[in-house]
Coordinates of C-alpha atoms in Angstrom, one line a residue:
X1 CA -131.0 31.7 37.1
X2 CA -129.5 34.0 34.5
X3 CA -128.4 33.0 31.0
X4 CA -126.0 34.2 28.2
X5 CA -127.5 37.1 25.8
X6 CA -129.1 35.6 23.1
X7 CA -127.7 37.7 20.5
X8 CA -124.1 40.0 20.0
X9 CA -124.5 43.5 20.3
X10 CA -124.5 45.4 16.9
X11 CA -121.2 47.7 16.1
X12 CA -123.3 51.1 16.6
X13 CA -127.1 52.2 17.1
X14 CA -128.7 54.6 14.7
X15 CA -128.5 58.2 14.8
X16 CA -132.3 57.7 15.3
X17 CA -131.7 55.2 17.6
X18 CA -129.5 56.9 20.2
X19 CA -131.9 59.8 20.4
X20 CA -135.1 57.3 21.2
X21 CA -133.5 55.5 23.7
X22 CA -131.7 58.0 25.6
X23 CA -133.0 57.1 28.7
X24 CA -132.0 53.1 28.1
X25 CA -129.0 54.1 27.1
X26 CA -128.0 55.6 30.9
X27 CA -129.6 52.7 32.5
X28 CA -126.9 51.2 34.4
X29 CA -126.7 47.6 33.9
X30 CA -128.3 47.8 30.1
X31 CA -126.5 50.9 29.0
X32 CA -125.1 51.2 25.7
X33 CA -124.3 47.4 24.9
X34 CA -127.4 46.4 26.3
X35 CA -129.2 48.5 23.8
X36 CA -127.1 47.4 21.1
X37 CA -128.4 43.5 21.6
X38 CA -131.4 44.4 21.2
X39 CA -130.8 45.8 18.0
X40 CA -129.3 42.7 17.1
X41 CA -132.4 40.8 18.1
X42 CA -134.4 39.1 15.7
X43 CA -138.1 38.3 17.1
X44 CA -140.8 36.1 15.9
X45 CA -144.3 37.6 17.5
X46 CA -147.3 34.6 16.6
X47 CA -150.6 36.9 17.0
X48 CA -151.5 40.8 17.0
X49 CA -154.4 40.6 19.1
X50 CA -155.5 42.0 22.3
X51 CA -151.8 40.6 23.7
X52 CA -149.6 40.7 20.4
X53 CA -150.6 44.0 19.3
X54 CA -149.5 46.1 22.5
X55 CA -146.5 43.6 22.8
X56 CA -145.1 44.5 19.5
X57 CA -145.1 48.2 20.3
X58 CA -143.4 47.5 23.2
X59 CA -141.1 45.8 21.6
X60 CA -140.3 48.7 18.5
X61 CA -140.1 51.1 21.5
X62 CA -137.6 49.0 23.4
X63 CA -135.0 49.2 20.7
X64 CA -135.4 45.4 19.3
X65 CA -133.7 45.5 15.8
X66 CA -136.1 42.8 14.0
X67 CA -139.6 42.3 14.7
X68 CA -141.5 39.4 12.6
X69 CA -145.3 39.7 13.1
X70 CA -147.4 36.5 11.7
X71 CA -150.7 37.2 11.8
X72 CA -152.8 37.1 8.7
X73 CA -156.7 37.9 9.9
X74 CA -158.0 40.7 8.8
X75 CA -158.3 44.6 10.9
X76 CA -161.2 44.9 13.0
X77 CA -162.8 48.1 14.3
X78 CA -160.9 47.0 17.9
X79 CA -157.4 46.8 16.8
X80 CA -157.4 50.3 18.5
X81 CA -153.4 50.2 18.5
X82 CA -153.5 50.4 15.1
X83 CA -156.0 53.3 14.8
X84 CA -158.7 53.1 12.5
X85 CA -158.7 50.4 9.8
X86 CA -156.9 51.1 6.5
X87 CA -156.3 49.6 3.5
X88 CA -154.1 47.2 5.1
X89 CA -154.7 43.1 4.0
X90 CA -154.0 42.0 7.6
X91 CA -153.1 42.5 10.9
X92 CA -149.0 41.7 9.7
X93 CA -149.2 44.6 7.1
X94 CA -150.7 46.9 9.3
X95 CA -148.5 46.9 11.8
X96 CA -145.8 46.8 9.0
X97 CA -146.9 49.9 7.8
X98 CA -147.4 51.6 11.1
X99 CA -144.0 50.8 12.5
X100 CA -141.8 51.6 9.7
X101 CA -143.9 55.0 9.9
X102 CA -143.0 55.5 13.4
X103 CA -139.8 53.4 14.0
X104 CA -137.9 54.3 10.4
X105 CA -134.8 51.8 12.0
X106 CA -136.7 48.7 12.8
X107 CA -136.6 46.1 10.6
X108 CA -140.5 45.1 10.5
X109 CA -141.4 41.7 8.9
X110 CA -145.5 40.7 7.6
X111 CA -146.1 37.4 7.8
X112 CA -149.6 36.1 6.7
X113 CA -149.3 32.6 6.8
X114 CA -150.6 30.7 9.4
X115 CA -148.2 28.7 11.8
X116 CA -149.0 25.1 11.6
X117 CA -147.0 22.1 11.3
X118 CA -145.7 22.7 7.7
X119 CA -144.9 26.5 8.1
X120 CA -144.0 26.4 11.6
X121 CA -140.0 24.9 10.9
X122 CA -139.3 27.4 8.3
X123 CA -141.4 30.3 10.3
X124 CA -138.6 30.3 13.2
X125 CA -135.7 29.8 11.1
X126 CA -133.4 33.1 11.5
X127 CA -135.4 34.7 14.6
X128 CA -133.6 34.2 18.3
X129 CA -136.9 33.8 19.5
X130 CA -140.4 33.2 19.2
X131 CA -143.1 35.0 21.4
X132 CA -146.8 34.0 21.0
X133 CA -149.9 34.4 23.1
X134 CA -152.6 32.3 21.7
X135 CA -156.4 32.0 22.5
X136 CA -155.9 27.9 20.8
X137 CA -153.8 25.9 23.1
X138 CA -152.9 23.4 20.2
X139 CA -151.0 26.2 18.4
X140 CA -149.4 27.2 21.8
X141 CA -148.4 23.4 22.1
X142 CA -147.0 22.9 18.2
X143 CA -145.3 26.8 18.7
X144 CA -143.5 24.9 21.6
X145 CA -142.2 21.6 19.9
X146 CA -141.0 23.4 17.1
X147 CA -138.7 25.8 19.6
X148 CA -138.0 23.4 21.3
X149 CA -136.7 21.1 18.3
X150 CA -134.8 24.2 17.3
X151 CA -133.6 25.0 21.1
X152 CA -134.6 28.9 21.1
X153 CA -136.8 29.9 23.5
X154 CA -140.5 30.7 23.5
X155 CA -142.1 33.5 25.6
X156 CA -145.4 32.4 26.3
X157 CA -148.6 34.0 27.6
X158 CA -152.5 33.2 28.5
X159 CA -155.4 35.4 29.2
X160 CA -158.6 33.7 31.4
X161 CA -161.0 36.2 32.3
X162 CA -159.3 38.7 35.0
X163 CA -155.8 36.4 35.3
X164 CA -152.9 36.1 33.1
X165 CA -149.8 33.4 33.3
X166 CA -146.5 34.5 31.3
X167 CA -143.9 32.0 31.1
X168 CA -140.6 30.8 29.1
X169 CA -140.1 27.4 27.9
X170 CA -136.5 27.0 26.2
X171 CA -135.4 23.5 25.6
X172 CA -132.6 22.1 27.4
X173 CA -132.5 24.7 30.0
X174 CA -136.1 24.1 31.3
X175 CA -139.7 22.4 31.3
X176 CA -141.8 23.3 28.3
X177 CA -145.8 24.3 27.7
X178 CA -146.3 19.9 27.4
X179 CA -144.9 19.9 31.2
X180 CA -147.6 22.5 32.2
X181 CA -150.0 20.8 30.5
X182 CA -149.5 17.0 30.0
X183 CA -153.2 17.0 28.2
X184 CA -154.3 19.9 25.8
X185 CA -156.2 22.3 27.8
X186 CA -159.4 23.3 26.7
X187 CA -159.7 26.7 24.9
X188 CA -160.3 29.7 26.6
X189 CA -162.3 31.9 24.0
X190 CA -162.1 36.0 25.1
X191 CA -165.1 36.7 23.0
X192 CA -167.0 33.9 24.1
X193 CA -166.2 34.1 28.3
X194 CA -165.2 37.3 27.9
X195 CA -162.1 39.1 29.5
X196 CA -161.2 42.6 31.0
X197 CA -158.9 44.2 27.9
X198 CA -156.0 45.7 30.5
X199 CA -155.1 42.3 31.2
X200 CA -154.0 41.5 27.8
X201 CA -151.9 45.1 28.2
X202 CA -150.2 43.8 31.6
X203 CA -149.5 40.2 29.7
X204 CA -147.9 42.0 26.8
X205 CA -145.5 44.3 29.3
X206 CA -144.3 41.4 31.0
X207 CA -143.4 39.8 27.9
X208 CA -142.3 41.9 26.3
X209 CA -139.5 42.5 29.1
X210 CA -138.7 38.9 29.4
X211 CA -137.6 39.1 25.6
X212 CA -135.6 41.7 26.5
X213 CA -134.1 39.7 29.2
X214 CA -133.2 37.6 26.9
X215 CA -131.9 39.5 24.2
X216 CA -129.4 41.0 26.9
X217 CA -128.8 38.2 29.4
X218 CA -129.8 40.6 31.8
X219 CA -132.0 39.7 34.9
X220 CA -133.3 36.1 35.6
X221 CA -136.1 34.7 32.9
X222 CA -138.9 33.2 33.7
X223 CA -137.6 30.0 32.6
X224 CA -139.0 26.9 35.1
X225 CA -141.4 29.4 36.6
X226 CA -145.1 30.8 35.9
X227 CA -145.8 33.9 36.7
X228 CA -149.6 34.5 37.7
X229 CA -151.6 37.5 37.7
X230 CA -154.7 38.2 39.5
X231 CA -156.0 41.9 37.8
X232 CA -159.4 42.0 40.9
X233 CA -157.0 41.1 43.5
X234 CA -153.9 42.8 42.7
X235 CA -151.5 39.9 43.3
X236 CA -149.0 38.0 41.2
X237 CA -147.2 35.2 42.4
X238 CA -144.6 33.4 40.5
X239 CA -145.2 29.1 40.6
X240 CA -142.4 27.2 40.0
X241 CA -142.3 24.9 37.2
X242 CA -141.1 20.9 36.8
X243 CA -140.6 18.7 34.3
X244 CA -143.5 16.1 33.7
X245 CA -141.4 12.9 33.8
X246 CA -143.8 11.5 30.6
X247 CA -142.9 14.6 28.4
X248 CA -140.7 13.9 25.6
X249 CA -138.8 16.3 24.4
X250 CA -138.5 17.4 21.8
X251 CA -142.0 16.2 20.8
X252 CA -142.9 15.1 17.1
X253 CA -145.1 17.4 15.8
X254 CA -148.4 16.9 15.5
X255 CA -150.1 15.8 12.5
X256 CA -153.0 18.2 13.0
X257 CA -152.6 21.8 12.2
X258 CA -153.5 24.0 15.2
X259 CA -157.4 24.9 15.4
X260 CA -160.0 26.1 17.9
X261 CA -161.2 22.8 19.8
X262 CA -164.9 24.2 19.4
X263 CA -166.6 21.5 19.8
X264 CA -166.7 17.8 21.4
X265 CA -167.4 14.9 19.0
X266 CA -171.1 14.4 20.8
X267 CA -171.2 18.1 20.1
X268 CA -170.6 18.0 16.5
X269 CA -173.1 14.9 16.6
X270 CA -175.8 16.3 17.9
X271 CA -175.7 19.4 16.0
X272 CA -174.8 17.6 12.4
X273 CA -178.8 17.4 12.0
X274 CA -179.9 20.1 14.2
X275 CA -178.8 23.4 13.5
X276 CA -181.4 26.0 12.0
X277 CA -180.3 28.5 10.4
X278 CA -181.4 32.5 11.6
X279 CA -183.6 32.8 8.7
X280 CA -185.5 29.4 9.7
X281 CA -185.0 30.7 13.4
X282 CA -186.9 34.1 12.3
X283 CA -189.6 32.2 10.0
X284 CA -190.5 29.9 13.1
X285 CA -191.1 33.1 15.3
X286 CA -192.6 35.2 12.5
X287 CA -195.9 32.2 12.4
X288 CA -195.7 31.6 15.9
X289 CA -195.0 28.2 15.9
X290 CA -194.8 27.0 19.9
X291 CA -190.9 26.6 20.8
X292 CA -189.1 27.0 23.6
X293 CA -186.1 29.2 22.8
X294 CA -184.0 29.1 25.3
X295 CA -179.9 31.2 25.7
X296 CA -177.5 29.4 27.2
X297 CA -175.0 32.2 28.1
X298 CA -173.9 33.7 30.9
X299 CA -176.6 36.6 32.8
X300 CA -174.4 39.1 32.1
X301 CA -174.4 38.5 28.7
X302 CA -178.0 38.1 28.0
X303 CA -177.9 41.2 29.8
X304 CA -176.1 43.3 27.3
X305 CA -178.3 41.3 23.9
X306 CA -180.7 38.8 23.8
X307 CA -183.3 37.8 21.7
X308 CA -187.4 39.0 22.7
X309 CA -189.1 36.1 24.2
X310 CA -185.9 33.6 25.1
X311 CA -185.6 32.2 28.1
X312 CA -181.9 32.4 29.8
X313 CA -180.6 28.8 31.2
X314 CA -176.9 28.6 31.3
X315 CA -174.9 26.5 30.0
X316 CA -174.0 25.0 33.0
X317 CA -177.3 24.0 34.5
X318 CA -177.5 21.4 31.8
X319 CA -174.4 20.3 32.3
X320 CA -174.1 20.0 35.7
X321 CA -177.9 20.6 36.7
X322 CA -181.2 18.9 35.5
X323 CA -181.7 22.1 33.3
X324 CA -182.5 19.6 30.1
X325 CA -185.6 17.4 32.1
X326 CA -187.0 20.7 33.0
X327 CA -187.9 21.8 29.9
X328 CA -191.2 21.6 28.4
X329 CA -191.9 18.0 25.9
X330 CA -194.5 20.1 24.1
X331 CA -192.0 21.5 22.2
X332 CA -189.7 22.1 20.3
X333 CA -186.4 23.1 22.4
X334 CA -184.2 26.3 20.2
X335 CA -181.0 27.0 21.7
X336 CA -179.0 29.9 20.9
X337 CA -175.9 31.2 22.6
X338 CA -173.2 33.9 21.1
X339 CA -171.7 31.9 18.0
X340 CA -173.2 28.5 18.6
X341 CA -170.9 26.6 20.1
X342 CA -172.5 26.2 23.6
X343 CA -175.4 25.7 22.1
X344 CA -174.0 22.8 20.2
X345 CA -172.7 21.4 23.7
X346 CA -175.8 21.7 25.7
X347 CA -178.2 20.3 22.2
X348 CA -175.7 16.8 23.0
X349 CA -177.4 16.9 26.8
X350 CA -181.0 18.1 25.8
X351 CA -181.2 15.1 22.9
X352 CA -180.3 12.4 25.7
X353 CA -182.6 13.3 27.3
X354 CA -185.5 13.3 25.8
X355 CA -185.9 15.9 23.3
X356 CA -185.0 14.3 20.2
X357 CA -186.5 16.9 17.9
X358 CA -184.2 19.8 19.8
X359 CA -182.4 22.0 17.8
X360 CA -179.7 24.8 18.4
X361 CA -179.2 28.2 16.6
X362 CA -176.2 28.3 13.7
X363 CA -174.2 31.5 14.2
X364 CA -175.6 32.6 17.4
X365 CA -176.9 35.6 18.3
X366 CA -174.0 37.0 16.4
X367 CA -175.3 36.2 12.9
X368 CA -178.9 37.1 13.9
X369 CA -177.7 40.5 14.7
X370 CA -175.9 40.6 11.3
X371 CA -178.3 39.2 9.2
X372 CA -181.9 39.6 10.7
X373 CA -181.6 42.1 13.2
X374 CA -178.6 44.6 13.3
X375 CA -180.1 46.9 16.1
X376 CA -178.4 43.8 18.4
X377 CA -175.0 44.6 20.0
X378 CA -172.2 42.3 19.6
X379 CA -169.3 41.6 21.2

């Protein structure tokens, strides 16, 4: 179904303005008062990564009038749509400084803090909507209830390997991220699985346009729908979505702040004891003490880096396999994986059974390659 326009249209565009968005401006059905919502609009963007970043582009060069971009990491080497790091303190000041380069009319917002339960309230207050992408579920969730307590909508979007899912949740008018997922799904880390880049571009092209859908009342949201995107097979589908008769709405928010679910509590267990460190890693090779180092990624990982002499078992042949009674009693069992959280998960399954002395790798691969041995790739 459709819905209102969020916003009124402004009085006049820009000078600027009119010449940029010409051809919007002769689109019929958006035209000139189209185009003068969306310089009304007033957008809240949680994230500038792989998703946010292209997103908020698309949403300068769309015409929206207000873009707020909360984000306070720091530039990497792959935040490629913003060019080559600068001086910049985060991803929100970068992209502050880029647009109001390039876009001289938009009205661009940094925001470093993070959104958690304290921030979140006053975060949203003043924006017509709030548009967010997470890799961590429980911020997705606690973006949700505190749109949803405030009754503006949230455009919402998930990456998984080679599929993406874009939805909108808007309280009254439809079911929320709790009625997609009654229980917290579990993370879905893009440098730890991995995940083909262009998917993150689709995701942010097809949210981008349901803000603008919004923004205009034009078209029909994706409000009580999911739409689903298979990159390898070239479909999407659009699900339709119910209420979950035991959500309450709108939720309390939660008491946690939103964080990476890294690791299970018999995770965190095993490893409180257990985890060497890559100069103890290095020192144990280095005098050839007998262990059994073994990687617990994925082939095509070990593939692209791995450490000489390790042996790859994945992850899930231990926990789903008898990977853990096949190794050698010996000695000592090392377990590495990228960052050492899978390590940390398998190290619960090898210590049941039988390997009490087993240990797993702090850091991963990733801080061997940046402290011991930087001829390693990363990723």
């Amino acid at each position: 179904m459709s819905f209102p326009p969020l916003v009124k249209p402004v009085t006049e565009l820009p000078a600027g303005e009119v010449r940029r968005q010409a051809h919007q401006l002769i689109l019929a059905g958006h035209g000139s008062e189209g185009q003068r919502r969306l310089a009304a609009g007033r957008v809240l963007v949680v994230g500038a990564d792989e998703i946010g970043a292209p997103l908020i582009g698309h949403l300068a060069d769309s015409g929206v009038g207000t873009i707020a971009v909360a984000d306070g990491s720091p530039l990497n080497e792959w935040d490629r749509y913003l060019g080559i790091p600068d001086e910049a303190s985060s991803r929100a000041h970068a992209w502050a400084r880029a647009l109001r380069r390039s876009h001289p009319e938009l009205r661009i917002v940094p925001i470093e803090a993070r959104f958690d339960v304290d921030s979140g309230p006053d975060m949203v207050a003043g924006y017509d909507l709030v548009v967010c992408a997470s890799e961590d579920p429980a911020r997705c969730r606690l973006v949700d209830d505190v749109c949803a307590q405030t009754g503006i909508p949230y455009v919402w979007g998930c990456m998984d390997g080679v599929r993406g899912r874009v939805s909108v949740f808007w309280e009254p008018h439809g079911p929320g991220f709790r009625d997609l997922y009654p229980e917290p799904p579990a993370p879905y880390f893009r440098g730890m699985a991995g995940t083909l880049r262009l998917v993150g571009a689709w995701l942010a092209v097809a949210m981008a346009t349901e803000v603008v859908k919004l923004l205009t009342g034009t078209g029909t949201p994706l409000v009580g729908r999911v739409m689903k995107y298979d990159a390898m097979t070239g479909t999407c589908v659009l699900v339709p979505l119910s209420r979950d008769p035991r959500t309450v709405r709108p939720a309390a928010l939660t008491a946690a702040q939103p964080f990476f679910g890294l690791l299970s509590l018999q995770a965190a267990e095993a490893a409180r004891e257990s985890t060497i460190s890559v100069e103890e890693l290095k020192h144990l090779l280095d005098s050839k003490v007998p262990i059994t180092l073994v990687d617990v990624r994925e082939p095509d990982e070990y593939a692209f880096a791995h450490l000489p002499g390790s042996l790859l078992i994945p992850k899930s042949e231990f926990l789903d396999g008898d990977a853990a009674e096949r190794l050698p009693r010996d000695r000592r069992a090392v377990l590495l994986c990228r960052m050492g959280i899978r390590s940390a998960e398998v190290l619960a399954v090898v210590k049941k059974s039988g390997h009490p002395d087993a240990v797993h790798l702090g850091g991963g691969i990733i801080k061997w390659a940046e402290r011991i041995d930087p001829s390693i790739p990363t990723y």
